[in-house]
CSV table of C-alpha atoms and ligand atoms in Angstrom, one decimal:
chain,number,residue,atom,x,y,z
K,1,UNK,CA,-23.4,-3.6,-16.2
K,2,UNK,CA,-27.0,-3.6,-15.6
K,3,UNK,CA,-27.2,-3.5,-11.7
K,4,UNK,CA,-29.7,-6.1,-10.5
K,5,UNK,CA,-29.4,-5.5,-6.7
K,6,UNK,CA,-32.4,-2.8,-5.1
K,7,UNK,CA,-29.7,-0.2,-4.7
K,8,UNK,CA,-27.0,-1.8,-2.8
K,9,UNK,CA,-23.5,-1.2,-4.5
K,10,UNK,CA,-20.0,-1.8,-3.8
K,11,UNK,CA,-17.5,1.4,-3.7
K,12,UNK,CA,-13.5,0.6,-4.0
K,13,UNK,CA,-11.7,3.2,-2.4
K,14,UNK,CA,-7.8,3.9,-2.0
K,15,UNK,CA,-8.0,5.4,1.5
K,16,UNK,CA,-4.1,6.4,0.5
K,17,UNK,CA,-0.9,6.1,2.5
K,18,UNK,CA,-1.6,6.9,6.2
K,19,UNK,CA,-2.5,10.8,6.5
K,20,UNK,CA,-7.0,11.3,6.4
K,21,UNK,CA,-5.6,14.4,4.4
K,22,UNK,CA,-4.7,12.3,1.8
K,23,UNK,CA,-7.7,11.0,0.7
K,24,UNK,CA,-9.6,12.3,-2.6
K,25,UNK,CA,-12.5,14.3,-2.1
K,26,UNK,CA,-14.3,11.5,-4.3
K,27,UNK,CA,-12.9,9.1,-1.2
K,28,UNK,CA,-14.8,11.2,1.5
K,29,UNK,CA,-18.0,11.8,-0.4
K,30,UNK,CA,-18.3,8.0,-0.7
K,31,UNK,CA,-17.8,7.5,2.9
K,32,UNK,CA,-20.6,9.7,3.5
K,33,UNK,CA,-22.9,7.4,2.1
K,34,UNK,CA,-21.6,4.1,3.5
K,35,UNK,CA,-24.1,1.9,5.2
K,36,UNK,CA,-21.3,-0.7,5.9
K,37,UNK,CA,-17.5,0.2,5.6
K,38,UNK,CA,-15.3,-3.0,5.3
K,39,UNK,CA,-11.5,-1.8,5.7
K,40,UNK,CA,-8.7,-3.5,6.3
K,41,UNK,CA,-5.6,-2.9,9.2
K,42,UNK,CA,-3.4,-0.7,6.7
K,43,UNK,CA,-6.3,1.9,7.4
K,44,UNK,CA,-5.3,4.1,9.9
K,45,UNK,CA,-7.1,5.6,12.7
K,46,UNK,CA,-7.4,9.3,11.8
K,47,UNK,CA,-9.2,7.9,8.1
K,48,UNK,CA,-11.3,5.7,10.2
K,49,UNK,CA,-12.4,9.0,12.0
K,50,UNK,CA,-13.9,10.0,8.7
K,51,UNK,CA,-16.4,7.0,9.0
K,52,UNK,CA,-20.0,8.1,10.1
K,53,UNK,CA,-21.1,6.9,13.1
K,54,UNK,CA,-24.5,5.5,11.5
K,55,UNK,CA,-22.5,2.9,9.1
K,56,UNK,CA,-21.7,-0.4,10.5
K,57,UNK,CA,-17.8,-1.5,10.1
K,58,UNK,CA,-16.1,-4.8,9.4
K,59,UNK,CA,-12.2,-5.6,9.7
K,60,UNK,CA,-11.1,-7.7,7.3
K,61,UNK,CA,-7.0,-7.0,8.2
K,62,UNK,CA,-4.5,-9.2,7.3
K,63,UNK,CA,-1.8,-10.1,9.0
K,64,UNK,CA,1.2,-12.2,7.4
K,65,UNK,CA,0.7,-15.7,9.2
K,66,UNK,CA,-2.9,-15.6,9.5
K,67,UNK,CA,-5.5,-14.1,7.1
K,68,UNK,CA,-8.7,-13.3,9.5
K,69,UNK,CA,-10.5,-13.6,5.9
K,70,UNK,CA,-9.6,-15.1,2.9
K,71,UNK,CA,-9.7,-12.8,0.1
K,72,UNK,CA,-13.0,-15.4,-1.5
K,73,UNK,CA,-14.7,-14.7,2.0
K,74,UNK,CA,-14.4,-10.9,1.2
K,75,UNK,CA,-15.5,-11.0,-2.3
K,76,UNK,CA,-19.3,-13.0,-1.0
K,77,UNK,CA,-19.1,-10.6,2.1
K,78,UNK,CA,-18.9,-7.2,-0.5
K,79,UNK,CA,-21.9,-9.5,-2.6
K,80,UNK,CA,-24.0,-10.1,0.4
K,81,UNK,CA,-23.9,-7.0,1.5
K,82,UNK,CA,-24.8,-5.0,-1.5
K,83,UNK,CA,-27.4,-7.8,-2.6
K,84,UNK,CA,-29.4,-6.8,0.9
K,85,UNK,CA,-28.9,-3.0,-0.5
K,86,UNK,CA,-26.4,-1.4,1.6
K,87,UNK,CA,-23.5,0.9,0.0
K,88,UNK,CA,-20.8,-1.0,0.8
K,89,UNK,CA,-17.6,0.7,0.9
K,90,UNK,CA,-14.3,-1.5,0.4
K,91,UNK,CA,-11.5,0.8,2.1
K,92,UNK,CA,-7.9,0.0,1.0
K,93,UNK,CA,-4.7,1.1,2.1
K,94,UNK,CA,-3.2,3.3,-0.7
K,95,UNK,CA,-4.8,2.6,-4.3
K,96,UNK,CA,-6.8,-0.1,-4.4
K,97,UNK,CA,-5.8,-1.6,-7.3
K,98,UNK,CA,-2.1,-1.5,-6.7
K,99,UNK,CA,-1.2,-5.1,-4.5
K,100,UNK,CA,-4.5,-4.6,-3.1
K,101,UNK,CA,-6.4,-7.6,-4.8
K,102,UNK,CA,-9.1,-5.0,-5.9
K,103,UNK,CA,-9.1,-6.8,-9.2
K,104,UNK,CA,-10.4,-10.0,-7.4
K,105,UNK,CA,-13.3,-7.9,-5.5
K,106,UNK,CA,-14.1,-6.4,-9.1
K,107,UNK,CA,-14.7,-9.7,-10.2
K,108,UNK,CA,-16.5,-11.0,-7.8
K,109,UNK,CA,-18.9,-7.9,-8.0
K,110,UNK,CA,-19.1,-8.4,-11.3
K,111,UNK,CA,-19.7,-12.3,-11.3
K,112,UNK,CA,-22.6,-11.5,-8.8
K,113,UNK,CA,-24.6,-8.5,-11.2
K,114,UNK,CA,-23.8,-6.1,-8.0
K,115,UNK,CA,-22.6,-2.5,-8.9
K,116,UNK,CA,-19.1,-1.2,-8.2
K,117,UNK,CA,-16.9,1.2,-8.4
K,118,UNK,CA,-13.2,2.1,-8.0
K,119,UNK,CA,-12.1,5.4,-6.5
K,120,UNK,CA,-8.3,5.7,-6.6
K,121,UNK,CA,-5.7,6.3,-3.8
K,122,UNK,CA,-2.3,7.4,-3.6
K,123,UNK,CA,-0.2,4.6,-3.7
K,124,UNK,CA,2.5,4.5,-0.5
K,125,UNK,CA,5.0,5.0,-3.3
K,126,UNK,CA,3.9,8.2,-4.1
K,127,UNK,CA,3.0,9.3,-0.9
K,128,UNK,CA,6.0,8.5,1.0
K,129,UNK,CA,7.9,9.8,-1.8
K,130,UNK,CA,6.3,13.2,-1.6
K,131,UNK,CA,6.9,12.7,2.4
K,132,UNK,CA,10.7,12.5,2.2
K,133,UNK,CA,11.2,14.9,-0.9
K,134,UNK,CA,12.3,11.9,-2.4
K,135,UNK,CA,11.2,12.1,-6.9
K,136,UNK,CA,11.4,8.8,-8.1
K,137,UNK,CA,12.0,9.5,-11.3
K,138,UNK,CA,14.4,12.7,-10.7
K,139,UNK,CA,15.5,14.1,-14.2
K,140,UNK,CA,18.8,13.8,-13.3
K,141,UNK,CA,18.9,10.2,-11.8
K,142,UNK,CA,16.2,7.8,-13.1
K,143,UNK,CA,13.6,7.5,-16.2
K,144,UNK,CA,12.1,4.1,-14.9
K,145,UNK,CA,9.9,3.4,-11.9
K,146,UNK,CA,8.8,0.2,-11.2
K,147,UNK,CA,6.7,-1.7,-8.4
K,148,UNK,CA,7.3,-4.6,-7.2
K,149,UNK,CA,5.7,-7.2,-4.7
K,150,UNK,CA,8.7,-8.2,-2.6
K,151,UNK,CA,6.6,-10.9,-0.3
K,152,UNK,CA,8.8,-14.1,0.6
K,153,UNK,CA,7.0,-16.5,-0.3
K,154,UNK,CA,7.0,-16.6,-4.4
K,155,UNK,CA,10.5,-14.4,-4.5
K,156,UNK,CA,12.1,-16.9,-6.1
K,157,UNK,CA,9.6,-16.9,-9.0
K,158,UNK,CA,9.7,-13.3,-9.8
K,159,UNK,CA,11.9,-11.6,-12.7
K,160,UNK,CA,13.0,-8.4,-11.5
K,161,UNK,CA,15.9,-8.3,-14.1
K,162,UNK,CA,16.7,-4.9,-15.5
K,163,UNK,CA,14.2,-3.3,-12.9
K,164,UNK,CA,16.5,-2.2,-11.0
K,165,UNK,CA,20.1,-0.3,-12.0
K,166,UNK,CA,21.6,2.6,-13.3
K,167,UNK,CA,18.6,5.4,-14.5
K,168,UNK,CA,16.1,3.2,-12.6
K,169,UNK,CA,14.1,3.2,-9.7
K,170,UNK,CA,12.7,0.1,-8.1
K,171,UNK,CA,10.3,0.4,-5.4
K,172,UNK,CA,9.4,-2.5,-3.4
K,173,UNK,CA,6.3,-3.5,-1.4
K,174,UNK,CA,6.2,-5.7,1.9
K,175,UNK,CA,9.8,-6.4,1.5
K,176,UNK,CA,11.0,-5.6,4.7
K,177,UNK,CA,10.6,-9.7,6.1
K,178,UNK,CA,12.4,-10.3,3.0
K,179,UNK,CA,15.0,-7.8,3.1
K,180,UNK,CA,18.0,-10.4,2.7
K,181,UNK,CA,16.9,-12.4,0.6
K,182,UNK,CA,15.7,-9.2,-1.9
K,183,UNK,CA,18.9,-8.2,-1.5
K,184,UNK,CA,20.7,-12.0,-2.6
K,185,UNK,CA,18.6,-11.8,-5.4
K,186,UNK,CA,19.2,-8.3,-6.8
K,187,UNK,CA,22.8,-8.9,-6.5
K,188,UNK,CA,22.6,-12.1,-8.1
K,189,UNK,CA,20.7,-10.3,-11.2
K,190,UNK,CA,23.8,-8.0,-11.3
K,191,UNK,CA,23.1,-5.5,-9.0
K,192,UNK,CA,25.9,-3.4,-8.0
K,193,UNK,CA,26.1,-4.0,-3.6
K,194,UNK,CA,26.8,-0.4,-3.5
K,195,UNK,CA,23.7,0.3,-5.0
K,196,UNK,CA,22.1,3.2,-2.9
K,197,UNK,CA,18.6,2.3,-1.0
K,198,UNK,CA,16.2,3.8,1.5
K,199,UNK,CA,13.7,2.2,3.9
K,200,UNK,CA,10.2,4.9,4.4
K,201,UNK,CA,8.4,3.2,6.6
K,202,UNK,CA,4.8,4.5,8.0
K,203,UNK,CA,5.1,7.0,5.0
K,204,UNK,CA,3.3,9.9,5.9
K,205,UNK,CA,2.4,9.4,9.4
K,206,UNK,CA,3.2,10.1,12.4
K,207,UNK,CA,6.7,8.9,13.2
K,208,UNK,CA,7.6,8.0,9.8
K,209,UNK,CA,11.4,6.8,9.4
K,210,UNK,CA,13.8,7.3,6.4
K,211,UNK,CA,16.5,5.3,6.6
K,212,UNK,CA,19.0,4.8,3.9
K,213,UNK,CA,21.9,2.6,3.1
K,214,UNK,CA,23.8,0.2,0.3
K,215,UNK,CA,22.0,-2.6,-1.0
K,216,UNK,CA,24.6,-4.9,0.3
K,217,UNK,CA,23.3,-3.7,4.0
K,218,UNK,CA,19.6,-3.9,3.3
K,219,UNK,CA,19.2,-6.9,6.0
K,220,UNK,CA,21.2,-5.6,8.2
K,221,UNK,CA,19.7,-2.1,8.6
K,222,UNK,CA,16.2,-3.8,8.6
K,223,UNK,CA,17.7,-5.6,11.7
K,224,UNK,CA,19.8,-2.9,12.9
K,225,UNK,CA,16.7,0.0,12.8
K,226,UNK,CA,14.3,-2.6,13.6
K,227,UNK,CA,12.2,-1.9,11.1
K,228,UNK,CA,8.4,-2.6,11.1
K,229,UNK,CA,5.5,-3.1,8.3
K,230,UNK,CA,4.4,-0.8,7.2
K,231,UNK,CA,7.6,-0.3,5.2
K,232,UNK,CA,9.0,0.8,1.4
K,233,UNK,CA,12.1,-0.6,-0.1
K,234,UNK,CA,13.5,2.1,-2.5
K,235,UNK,CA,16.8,0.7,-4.7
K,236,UNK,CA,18.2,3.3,-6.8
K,237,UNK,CA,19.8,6.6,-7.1
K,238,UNK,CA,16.9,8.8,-5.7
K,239,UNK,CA,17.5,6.6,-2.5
K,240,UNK,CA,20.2,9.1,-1.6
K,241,UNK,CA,17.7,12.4,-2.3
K,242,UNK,CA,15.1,13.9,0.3
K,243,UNK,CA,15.6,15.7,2.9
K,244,UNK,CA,15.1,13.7,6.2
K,245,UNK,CA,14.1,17.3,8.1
K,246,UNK,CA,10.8,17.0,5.2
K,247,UNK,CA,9.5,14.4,7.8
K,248,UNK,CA,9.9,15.8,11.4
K,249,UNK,CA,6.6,17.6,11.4
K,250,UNK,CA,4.9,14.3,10.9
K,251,UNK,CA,5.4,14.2,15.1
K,252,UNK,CA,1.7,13.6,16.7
K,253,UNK,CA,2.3,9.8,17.6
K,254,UNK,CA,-0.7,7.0,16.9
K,255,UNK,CA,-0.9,3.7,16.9
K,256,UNK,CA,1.3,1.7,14.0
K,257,UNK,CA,-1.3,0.0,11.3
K,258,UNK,CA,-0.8,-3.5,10.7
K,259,UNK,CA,-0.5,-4.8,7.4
B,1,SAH,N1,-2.5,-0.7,-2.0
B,1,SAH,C1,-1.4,-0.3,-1.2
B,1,SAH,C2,-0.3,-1.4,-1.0
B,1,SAH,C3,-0.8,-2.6,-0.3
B,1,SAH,S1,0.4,-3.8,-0.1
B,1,SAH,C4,-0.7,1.0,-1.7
B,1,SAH,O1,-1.1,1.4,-2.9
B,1,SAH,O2,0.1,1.6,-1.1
B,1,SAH,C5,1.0,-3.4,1.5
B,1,SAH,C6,2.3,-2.8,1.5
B,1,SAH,O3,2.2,-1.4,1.1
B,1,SAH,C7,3.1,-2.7,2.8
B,1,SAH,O4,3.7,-4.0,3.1
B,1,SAH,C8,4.1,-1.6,2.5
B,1,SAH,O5,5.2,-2.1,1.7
B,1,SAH,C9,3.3,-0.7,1.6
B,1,SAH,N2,2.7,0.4,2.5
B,1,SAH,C10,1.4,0.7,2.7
B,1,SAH,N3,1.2,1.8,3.4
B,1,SAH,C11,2.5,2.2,3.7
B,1,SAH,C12,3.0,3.3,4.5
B,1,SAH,N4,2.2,4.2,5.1
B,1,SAH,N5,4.3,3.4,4.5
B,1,SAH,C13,5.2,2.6,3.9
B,1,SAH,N6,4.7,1.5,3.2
B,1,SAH,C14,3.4,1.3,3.1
């Protein structure tokens, strides 16, 4: 698309799981150029060390009961900003186009003429897969992966029959408020209760937690362990593989990211 802004442009970057390490190369040489980096509270603070000083920053976090900016706000804020001819770089927990409404930014770049580009992360999936030695699709226990949204609000709507099961891996995102009801509703679909599942939460940083159970215990150990977003739901086989030790080097402690 012809760009029809000076020079301004929007960048989409996956900023990854947690761990500045993580990013791509591609990731850092973009926020070397950034005149204005708009992030959001899954971006942790070591990543946001990789900011220059010189570029200008704007939180957009979201937080479950109250959105500081609706996602239309973000879109015109992206616009503005490139349209006065800043490179604007959109930094998004993990990859941006995996539950991170980049499709909707895209769009509204797109609607507006402005430039933009989307610069892949890795997904908390992968990440805190890797983390806890945990494959997803191990040869010898699943040839299915699938994502899911496990948000509250809409659960009911969803069809997550056959995602789950024997030879599959389901991995769910910002489950953990739902945890019982995800759990009702998987057994409902057939599930067996004694389905094996882990909990990674803050994959790949700093005091990141694998806990693991039986699907029919997946509320309770929420409860139980206390467990906080940022958070995984794994339901499968591979829930019962890793090696817990994997994650004891991630010790320096920072301050939790809200999501
Ligand atoms: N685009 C992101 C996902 C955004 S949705 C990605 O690709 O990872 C937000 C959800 O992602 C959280 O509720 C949580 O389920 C998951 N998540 C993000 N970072 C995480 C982390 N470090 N550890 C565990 N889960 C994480």
């Amino acid at each position: 698309m012809e760009n029809t802004a000076k020079s301004g442009r929007v960048l989409l970057v996956g900023a990854g799981p947690g761990a500045a390490d993580l990013l791509t190369l591609r990731a850092v040489r973009a926020l070397e150029q950034a005149d204005v980096v708009v992030h959001d509270g899954l971006v942790g603070a070591d990543v946001m060390a990789l900011v220059p000083p010189a570029a200008r920053l704007v939180s957009v976090a979201k937080r479950r009961d109250r959105h500081t900016m609706q996602q239309e706000a973000i879109g015109d804020l992206l616009v503005a900003e490139a349209l006065a001819g800043n490179i604007v770089v959109r930094l998004k927990g993990g990859d941006p186009f995996i539950f991170g409404r980049g499709g909707e930014e895209v769009s509204a770049c797109y609607a507006a003429g402005v430039s933009v580009e989307v610069i892949p992360g890795i997904s908390s999936a992968m990440g805190g897969a890797a983390a806890a030695l945990m494959p997803l699709t191990h040869r010898d226990h699943a040839s299915i992966v699938s994502f899911v949204a496990g948000e509250c609000r809409g659960l009911a709507d969803q069809n997550w029959v056959g995602l789950a099961g024997k030879g599959r891996t389901l991995v769910i995102y910002m489950g953990v408020t739902g945890a019982y009801a995800i759990a009702e509703k998987l057994i409902a679909d057939g599930l067996a209760p004694d389905t094996p599942i882990a909990i990674l939460e803050r994959a790949t940083l700093p005091g990141m937690r694998v806990l693991r159970s039986l699907l029919a215990d997946l509320g309770g150990l929420v409860a139980r362990q206390a467990v906080i977003s940022p958070a995984l739901i794994i339901v499968g086989d591979v829930a019962t593989l890793g090696d817990d030790a994997a994650i004891s080097n991630l010790t320096k402690a920072l301050p939790c990211p809200v999501s």
